[in-house]
Coordinates of C-alpha atoms in Angstrom, one line a residue:
Q1 CA -71.4 62.9 46.6
V2 CA -73.5 65.4 48.5
Q3 CA -77.4 65.3 48.7
L4 CA -79.2 68.6 49.1
V5 CA -82.8 69.2 50.1
E6 CA -84.2 72.8 49.6
S7 CA -87.3 74.2 51.4
G8 CA -88.9 77.6 52.0
G9 CA -90.1 78.5 48.5
G10 CA -93.7 79.8 47.9
L11 CA -95.7 82.8 47.0
V12 CA -94.3 86.3 48.0
Q13 CA -95.6 89.7 47.2
P14 CA -93.4 92.2 45.5
G15 CA -91.4 94.0 48.1
G16 CA -91.8 91.1 50.5
S17 CA -89.3 88.6 52.1
L18 CA -88.8 85.0 51.9
R19 CA -86.1 82.6 53.3
L20 CA -84.9 79.5 51.5
S21 CA -83.1 76.7 53.4
C22 CA -81.0 73.9 52.1
V23 CA -79.8 71.0 54.2
A24 CA -76.8 69.0 53.0
S25 CA -76.1 65.4 53.8
G26 CA -73.6 62.7 52.6
Y27 CA -70.0 63.6 52.3
T28 CA -70.4 67.2 53.7
S29 CA -66.8 67.4 54.8
S30 CA -65.9 67.5 51.1
I31 CA -68.0 70.7 50.5
T32 CA -65.9 73.7 49.4
A33 CA -68.8 76.1 48.7
M34 CA -72.5 76.2 48.7
G35 CA -74.9 78.5 47.0
W36 CA -78.1 79.3 45.2
Y37 CA -78.7 79.2 41.5
R38 CA -81.6 79.9 39.2
K39 CA -82.2 78.0 35.9
A40 CA -81.5 80.1 32.8
P41 CA -81.9 78.8 29.3
G42 CA -79.0 76.3 28.9
D43 CA -77.4 76.5 32.3
Y44 CA -77.6 77.4 36.0
E45 CA -77.2 81.1 36.9
P46 CA -75.5 81.8 40.2
V47 CA -77.4 84.0 42.5
A48 CA -75.5 83.8 45.8
V49 CA -72.6 81.7 46.8
I50 CA -70.7 81.3 50.1
D51 CA -67.4 79.5 50.5
K52 CA -65.8 77.6 53.3
R53 CA -64.1 80.7 54.7
G54 CA -67.4 82.6 54.7
G55 CA -66.7 84.6 51.6
T56 CA -69.8 85.5 49.6
K57 CA -70.6 86.5 46.0
Y58 CA -73.8 87.8 44.6
S59 CA -75.2 88.4 41.3
D60 CA -75.7 92.1 40.4
S61 CA -79.4 91.7 40.2
V62 CA -79.7 90.7 44.0
K63 CA -76.9 92.6 45.7
G64 CA -78.2 94.6 48.6
R65 CA -81.4 92.5 48.7
F66 CA -80.4 89.0 49.2
T67 CA -78.1 87.5 51.8
V68 CA -76.6 84.0 51.9
F69 CA -75.4 82.6 55.2
R70 CA -74.9 79.2 56.7
D71 CA -75.1 77.1 59.9
D72 CA -72.3 74.7 59.8
A73 CA -73.5 72.8 62.8
K74 CA -76.8 72.0 60.9
N75 CA -75.0 71.6 57.4
T76 CA -77.6 74.1 56.3
V77 CA -77.2 77.2 53.9
Y78 CA -79.9 79.9 53.7
L79 CA -80.9 82.6 51.3
Q80 CA -82.7 85.5 52.9
M81 CA -84.6 87.3 50.1
N82 CA -85.7 90.8 50.9
N83 CA -87.5 93.5 48.7
V84 CA -88.3 90.7 46.3
K85 CA -89.0 91.8 42.7
R86 CA -91.1 90.1 40.1
D87 CA -88.0 89.3 38.1
D88 CA -86.8 87.1 41.1
A89 CA -89.6 84.6 40.3
A90 CA -87.8 81.3 39.4
V91 CA -86.9 77.8 40.6
Y92 CA -84.1 78.2 43.0
Y93 CA -81.6 75.4 43.2
C94 CA -79.2 74.9 46.1
A95 CA -75.7 73.6 45.0
A96 CA -72.7 72.3 46.7
D97 CA -69.2 72.3 45.2
Y98 CA -67.2 69.4 46.5
H99 CA -63.6 68.1 46.4
W100 CA -63.2 64.5 47.4
N101 CA -59.8 62.9 46.8
D102 CA -59.2 63.6 43.1
E103 CA -62.9 64.3 42.3
V104 CA -64.2 67.8 41.9
G105 CA -67.8 68.5 41.1
R106 CA -71.1 70.2 41.9
N107 CA -74.4 68.7 43.1
Y108 CA -77.7 70.4 42.9
G109 CA -80.9 69.9 44.8
Q110 CA -84.3 69.4 43.3
G111 CA -85.2 73.1 43.4
T112 CA -87.8 75.1 45.2
Q113 CA -90.3 77.4 43.4
V114 CA -90.5 81.1 44.2
T115 CA -93.5 82.9 42.8
V116 CA -93.7 86.7 43.0
S117 CA -97.3 88.0 42.7
S118 CA -99.5 90.6 44.3

């Protein structure tokens, strides 16, 4: 299992920037990918994901505005949010996909609120 703690959420004006951070602990060597998700009705919606090789994927709504990157030495993944729009307001959850022996799964953090308002 992997534990995740997010930080960096808060109030941002439309067009502004915000950086979210997520620190992983526990069986971090089992992590195959980390990413950021938003809660949609019924499920988590992927926003940005980075895998072990550094490959990234973004939702169409954030491409060109958000960047996901990581610092392996700190077991931390970041989400740089630029040109933030009102539709970006949500609770953002950090997630880690793990593969440990025969067990495969995904852990989520507790979430951090992003509010977009002028």
